CSV table of C-alpha atoms in Angstrom, one decimal:
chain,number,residue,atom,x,y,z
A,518,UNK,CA,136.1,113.1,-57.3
A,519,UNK,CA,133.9,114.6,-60.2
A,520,UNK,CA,133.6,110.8,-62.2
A,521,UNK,CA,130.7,110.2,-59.0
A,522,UNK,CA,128.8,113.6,-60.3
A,523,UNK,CA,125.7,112.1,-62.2
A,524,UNK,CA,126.1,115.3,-64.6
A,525,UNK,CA,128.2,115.0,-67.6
A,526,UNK,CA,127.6,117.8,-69.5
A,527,UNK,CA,126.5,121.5,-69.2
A,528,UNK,CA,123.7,123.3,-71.3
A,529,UNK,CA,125.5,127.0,-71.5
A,530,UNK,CA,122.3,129.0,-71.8
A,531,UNK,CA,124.8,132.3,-73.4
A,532,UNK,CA,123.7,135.8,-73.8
A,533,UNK,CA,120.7,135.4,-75.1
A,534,UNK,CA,118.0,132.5,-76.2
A,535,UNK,CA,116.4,134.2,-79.3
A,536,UNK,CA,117.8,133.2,-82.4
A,537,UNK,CA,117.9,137.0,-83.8
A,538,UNK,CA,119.7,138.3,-81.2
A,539,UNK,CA,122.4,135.7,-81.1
A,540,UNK,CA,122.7,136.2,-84.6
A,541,UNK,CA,124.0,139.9,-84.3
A,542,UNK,CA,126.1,138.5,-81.3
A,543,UNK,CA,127.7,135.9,-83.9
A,544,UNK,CA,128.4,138.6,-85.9
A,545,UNK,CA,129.5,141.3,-83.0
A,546,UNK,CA,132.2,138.6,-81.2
A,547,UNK,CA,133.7,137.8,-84.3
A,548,UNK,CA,134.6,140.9,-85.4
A,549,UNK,CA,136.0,141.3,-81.8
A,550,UNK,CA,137.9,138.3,-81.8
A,551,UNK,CA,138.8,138.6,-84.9
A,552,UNK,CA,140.2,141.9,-84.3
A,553,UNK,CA,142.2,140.5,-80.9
A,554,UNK,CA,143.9,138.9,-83.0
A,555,UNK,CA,145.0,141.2,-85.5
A,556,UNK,CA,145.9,144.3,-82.9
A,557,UNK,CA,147.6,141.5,-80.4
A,558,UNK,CA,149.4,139.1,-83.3
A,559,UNK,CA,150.7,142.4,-84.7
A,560,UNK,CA,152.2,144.2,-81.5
A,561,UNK,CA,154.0,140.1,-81.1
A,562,UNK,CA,155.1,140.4,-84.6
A,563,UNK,CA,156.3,143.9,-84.4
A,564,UNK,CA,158.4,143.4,-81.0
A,565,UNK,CA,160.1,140.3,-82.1
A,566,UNK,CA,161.0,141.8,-85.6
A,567,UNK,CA,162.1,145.5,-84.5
A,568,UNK,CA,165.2,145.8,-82.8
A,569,UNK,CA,164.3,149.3,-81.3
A,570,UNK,CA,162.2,147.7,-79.0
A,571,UNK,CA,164.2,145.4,-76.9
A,572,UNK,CA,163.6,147.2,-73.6
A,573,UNK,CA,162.1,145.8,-71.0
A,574,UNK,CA,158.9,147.4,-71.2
A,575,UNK,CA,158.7,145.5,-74.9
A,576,UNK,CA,159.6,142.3,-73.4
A,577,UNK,CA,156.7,142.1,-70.8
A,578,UNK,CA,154.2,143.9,-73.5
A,579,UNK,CA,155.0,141.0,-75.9
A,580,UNK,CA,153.8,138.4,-72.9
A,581,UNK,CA,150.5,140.7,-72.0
A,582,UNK,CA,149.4,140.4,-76.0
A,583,UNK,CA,150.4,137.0,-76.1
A,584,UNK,CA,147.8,136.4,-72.3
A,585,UNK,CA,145.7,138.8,-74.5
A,586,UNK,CA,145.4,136.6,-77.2
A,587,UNK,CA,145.1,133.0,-75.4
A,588,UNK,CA,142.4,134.6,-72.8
A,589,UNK,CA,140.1,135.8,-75.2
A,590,UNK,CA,140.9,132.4,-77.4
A,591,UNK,CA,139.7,130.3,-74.2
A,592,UNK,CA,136.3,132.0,-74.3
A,593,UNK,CA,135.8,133.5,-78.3
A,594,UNK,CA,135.9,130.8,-80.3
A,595,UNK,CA,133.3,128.3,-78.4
A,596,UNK,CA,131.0,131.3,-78.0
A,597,UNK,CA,130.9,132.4,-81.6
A,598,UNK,CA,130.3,128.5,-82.6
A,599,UNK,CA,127.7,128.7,-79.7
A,600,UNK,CA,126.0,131.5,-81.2
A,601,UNK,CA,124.8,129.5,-83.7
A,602,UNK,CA,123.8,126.4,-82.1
A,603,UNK,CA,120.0,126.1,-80.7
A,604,UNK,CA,121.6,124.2,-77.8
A,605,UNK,CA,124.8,125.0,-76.1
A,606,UNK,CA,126.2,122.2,-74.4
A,607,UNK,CA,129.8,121.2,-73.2
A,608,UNK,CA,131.6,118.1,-71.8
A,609,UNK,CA,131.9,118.3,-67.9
A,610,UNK,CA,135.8,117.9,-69.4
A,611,UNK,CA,135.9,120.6,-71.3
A,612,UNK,CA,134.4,122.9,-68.6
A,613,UNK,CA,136.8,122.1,-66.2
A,614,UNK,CA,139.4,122.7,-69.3
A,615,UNK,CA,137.8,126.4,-69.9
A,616,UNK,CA,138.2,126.9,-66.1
A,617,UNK,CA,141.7,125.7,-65.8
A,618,UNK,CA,142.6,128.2,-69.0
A,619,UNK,CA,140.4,131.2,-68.7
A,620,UNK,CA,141.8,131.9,-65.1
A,621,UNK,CA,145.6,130.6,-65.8
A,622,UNK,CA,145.7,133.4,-68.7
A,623,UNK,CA,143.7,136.1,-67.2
A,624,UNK,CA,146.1,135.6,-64.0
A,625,UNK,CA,148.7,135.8,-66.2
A,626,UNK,CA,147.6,139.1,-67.7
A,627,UNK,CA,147.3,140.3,-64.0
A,628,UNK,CA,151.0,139.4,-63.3
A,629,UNK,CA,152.2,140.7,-66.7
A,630,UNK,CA,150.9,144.4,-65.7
A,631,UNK,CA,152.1,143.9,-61.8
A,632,UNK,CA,156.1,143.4,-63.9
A,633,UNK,CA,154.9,146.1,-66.6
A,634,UNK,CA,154.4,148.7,-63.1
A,635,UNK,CA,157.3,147.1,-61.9
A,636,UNK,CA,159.6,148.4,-64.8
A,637,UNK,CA,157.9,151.8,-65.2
A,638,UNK,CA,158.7,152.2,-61.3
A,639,UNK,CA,162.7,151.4,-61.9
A,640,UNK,CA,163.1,152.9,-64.9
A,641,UNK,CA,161.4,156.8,-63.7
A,642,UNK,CA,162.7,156.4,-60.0
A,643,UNK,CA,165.9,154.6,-60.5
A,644,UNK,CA,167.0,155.8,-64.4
A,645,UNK,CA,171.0,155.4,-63.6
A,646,UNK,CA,170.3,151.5,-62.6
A,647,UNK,CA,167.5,150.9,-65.0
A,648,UNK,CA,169.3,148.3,-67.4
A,649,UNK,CA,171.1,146.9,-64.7
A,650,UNK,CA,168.2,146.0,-62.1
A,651,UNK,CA,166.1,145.1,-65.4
A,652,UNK,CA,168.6,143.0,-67.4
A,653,UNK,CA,167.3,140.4,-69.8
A,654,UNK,CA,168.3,137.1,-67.2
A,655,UNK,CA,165.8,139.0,-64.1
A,656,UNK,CA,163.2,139.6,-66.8
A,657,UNK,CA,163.0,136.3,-67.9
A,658,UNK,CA,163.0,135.0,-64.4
A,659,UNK,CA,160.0,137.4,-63.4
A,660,UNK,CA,157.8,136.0,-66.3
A,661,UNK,CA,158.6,132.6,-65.3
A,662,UNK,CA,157.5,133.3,-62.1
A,663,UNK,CA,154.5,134.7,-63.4
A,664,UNK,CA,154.2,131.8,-65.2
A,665,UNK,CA,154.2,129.8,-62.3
A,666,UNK,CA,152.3,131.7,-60.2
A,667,UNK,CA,149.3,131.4,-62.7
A,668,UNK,CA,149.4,127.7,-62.7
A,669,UNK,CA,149.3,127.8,-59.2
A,670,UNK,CA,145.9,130.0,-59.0
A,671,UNK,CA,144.4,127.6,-61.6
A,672,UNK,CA,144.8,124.4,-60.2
A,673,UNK,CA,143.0,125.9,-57.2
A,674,UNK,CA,140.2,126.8,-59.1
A,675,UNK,CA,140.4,123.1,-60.5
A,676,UNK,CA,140.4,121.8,-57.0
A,677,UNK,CA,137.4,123.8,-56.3
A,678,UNK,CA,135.4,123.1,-59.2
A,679,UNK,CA,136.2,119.1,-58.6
A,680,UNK,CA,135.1,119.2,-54.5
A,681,UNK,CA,131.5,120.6,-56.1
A,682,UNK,CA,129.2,118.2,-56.8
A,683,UNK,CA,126.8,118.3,-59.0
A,684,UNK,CA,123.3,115.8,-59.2
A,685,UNK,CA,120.4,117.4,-60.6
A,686,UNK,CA,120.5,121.0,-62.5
A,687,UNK,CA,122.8,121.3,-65.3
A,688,UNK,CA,121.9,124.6,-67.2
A,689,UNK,CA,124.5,127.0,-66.8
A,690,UNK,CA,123.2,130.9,-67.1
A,691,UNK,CA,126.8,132.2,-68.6
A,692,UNK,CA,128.4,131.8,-72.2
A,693,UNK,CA,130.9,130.1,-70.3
A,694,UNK,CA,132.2,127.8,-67.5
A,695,UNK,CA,133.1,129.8,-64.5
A,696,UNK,CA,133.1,128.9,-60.9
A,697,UNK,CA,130.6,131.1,-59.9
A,698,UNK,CA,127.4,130.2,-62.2
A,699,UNK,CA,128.7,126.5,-61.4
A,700,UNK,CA,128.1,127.2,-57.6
A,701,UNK,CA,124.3,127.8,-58.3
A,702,UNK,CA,124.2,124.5,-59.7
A,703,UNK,CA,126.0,122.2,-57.0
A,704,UNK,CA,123.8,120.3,-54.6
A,705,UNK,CA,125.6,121.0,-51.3
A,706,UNK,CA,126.0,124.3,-49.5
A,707,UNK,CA,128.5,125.8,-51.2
A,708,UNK,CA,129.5,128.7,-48.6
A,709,UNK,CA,133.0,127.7,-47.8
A,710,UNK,CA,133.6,127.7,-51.7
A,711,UNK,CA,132.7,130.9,-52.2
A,712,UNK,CA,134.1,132.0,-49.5
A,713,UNK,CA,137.9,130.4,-50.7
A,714,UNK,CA,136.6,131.6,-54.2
A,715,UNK,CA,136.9,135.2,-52.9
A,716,UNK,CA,140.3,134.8,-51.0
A,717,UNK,CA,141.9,133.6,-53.9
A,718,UNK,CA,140.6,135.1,-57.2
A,719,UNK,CA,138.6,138.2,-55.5
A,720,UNK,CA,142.2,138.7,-53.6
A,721,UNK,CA,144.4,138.6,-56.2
A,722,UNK,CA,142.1,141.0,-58.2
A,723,UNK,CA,141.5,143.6,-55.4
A,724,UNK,CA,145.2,142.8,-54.1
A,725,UNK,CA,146.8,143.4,-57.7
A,726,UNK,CA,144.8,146.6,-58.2
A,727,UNK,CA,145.6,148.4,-54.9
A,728,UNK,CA,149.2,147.4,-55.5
A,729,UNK,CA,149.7,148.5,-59.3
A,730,UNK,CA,147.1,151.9,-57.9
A,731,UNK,CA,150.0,152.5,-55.6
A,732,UNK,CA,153.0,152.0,-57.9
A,733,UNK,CA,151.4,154.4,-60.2
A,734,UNK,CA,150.7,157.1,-58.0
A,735,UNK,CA,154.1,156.8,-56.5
A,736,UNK,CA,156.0,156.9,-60.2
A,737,UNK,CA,153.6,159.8,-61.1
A,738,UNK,CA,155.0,162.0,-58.0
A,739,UNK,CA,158.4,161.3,-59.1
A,740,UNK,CA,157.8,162.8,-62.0
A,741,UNK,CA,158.5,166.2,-60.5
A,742,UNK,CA,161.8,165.6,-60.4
A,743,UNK,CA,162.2,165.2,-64.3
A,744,UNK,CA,162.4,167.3,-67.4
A,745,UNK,CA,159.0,168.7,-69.3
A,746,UNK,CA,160.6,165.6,-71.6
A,747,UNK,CA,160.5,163.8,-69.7
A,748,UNK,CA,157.4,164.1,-67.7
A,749,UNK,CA,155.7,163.8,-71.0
A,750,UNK,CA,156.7,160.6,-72.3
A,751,UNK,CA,156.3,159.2,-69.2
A,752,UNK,CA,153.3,160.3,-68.4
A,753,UNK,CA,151.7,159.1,-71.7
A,754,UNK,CA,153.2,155.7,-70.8
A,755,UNK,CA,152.0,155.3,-67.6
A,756,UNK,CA,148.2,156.7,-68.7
A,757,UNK,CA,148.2,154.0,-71.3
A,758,UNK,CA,149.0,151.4,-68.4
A,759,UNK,CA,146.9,153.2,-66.0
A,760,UNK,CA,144.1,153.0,-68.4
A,761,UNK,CA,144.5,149.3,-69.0
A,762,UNK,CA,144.7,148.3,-65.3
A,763,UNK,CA,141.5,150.1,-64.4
A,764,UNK,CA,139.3,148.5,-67.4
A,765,UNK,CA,140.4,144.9,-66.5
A,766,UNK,CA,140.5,145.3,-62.7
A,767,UNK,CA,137.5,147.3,-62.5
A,768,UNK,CA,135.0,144.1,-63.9
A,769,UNK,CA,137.2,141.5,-62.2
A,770,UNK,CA,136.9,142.9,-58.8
A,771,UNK,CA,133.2,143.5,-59.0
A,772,UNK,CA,132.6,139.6,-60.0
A,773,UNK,CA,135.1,137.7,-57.8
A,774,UNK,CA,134.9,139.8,-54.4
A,775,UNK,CA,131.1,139.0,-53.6
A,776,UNK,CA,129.4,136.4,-52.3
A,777,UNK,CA,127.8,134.1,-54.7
A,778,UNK,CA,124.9,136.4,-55.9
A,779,UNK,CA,124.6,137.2,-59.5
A,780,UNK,CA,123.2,140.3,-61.0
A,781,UNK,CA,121.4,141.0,-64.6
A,782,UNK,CA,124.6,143.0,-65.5
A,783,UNK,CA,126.9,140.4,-64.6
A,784,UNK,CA,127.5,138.2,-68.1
A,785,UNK,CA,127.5,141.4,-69.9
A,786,UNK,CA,130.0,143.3,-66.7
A,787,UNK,CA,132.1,139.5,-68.2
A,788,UNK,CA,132.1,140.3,-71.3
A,789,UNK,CA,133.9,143.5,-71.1
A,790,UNK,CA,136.9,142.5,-69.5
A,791,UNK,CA,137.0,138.9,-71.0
A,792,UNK,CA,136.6,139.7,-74.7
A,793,UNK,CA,136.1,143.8,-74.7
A,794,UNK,CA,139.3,144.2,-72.9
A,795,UNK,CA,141.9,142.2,-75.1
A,796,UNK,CA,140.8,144.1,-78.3
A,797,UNK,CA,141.2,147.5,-76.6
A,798,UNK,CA,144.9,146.5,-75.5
A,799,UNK,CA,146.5,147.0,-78.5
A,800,UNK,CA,144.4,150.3,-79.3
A,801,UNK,CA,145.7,152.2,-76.0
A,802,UNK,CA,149.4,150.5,-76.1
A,803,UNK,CA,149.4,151.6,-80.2
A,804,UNK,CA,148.0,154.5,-80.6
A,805,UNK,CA,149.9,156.1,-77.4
A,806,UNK,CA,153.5,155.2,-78.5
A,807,UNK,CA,155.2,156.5,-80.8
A,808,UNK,CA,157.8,154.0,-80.7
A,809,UNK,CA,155.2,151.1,-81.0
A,810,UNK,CA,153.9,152.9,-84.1
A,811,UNK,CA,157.1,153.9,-85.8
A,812,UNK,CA,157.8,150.6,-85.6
A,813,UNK,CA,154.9,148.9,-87.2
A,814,UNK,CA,155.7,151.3,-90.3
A,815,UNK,CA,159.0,150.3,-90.9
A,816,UNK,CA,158.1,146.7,-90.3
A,817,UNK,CA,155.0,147.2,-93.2
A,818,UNK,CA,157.6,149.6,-94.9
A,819,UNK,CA,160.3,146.5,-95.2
A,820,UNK,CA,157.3,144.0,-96.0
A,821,UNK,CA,156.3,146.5,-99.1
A,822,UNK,CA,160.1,146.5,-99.9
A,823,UNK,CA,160.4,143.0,-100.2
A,824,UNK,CA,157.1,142.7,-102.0
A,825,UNK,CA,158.3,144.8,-104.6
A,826,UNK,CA,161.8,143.1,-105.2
A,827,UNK,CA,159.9,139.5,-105.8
């Protein structure tokens, strides 16, 4: 359907057009992505070498760095190279590419922290059948699905980014392809779009949220029941959770549940939760858990050991 569009490539306009401005940009993404990678590849590392951490709770963490670290790769890397260029331009291709990953991933991060709720709920509320209800075969199966699910939501964005078509403009104002700048640039009326754009990303964002708000609040009043122990560890558990779902949800449910209007704070609302988000991850999941952090020191305590025999 898109091969009779008469555009075949977009001019991403970014952040910013002057050239000293997306010089400290360069230099501020980098050190974000660059970071991602480091706090995400580390928490991976950590969870598949310590054998402390082979509860649940680990298993879905080490799929929500691993979302973490291929949603902010869909988006970083392109826009620090951008950042450099006079001219931004990509393929009508590798748009539809960007689209296709960028919401697979960031859907999958959504469904990661839906299972992540998930296992807090069983394991505060139903401690005595914990390991059973989360054994290692219904984990597995839950990601999968997750996995699945994802796909699903991304080849409907695909579908609706291929029925829109585009003959004239081909400036994109974003640092990115995303359905919505794309909709100011088709040349038909684009309300029942939008309007299936909304159900389907702005739902599962406002959906997910209510749901996971919910979960919380319910695992919070068990608490009562449990020890001052207890109540503390979990508590700093579900905070760190808590904490993540609000700054993702929060920019994702102000961008996808409106109609197709943008707003001056809009690319920067993006960047938050699209590159802002993924570095702060590992920060609250680290720096809360003591687990997590002991660890990462016997993991860089074993490294030194082996350093020292060679």
């Amino acid at each position: 359907m898109w091969l009779n569009n008469s555009v075949t490539e977009f001019i991403l306009l970014g952040l910013t057009q002057d050239p000293f401005r997306k010089k400290i940009l360069f230099v501020v993404f980098l050190l974000f992505y660059t970071g991602t990678l480091l706090g995400n590849l580390l928490i991976i590392t950590t969870i598949k070498a310590s054998q402390t951490l082979g509860s649940p709770m680990y298993f879905f963490l080490f799929y929500l760095s691993l979302s973490d670290t291929c949603f902010s790769t869909t988006i970083s890397p392109r826009t620090i190279v951008d950042s450099l260029l006079k001219e931004a331009t990509i393929s009508f291709s590798e748009c539809i590419i960007q689209v296709f990953t960028f919401h697979f991933f960031g859907c999958l991060e959504i469904f990661i922290l839906i299972l992540m709720a998930v296992d807090r709920y069983v394991a505060i509320c139903k401690p005595l059948h914990y390991m059973t209800i989360m054994n290692r075969r219904v984990c597995g199966i839950l990601v999968a699905i997750a996995w699945v699910g994802s796909c699903v939501h991304s080849l409907v964005q695909i579908f609706l980014a291929l029925s829109l078509p585009f003959c004239g403009p081909n400036e994109i104002d974003h640092y990115f392809c995303d359905l919505q700048p794309l909709l100011n640039l088709a040349c038909s009326d684009t309300y029942m779009i939008n309007l299936l754009l909304v159900s389907n990303s702005g739902a599962i964002c406002t959906v997910s949220f209510l749901m996971l708000m919910v979960s919380y609040i319910i695992i919070l009043h068990s608490l009562r029941n449990h020890s001052a122990e207890g109540r503390r560890k979990a508590l700093s558990t579900c905070i760190s959770h808590i904490t993540v779902v609000i700054l993702f949800f929060g920019p994702c449910i102000f961008i996808y549940t409106r109609p197709a209007t943008t707003f001056p704070m809009d690319k920067m609302i993006t960047v938050f939760y699209s590159i802002g988000t993924p570095l702060l991850n590992p920060l609250i999941y680290t720096l809360r858990n003591a687990e997590m952090k002991n660890a990462m020191k016997k993991l860089w305590q074993k490294k030194l050991v082996s350093d020292d025999r060679k």
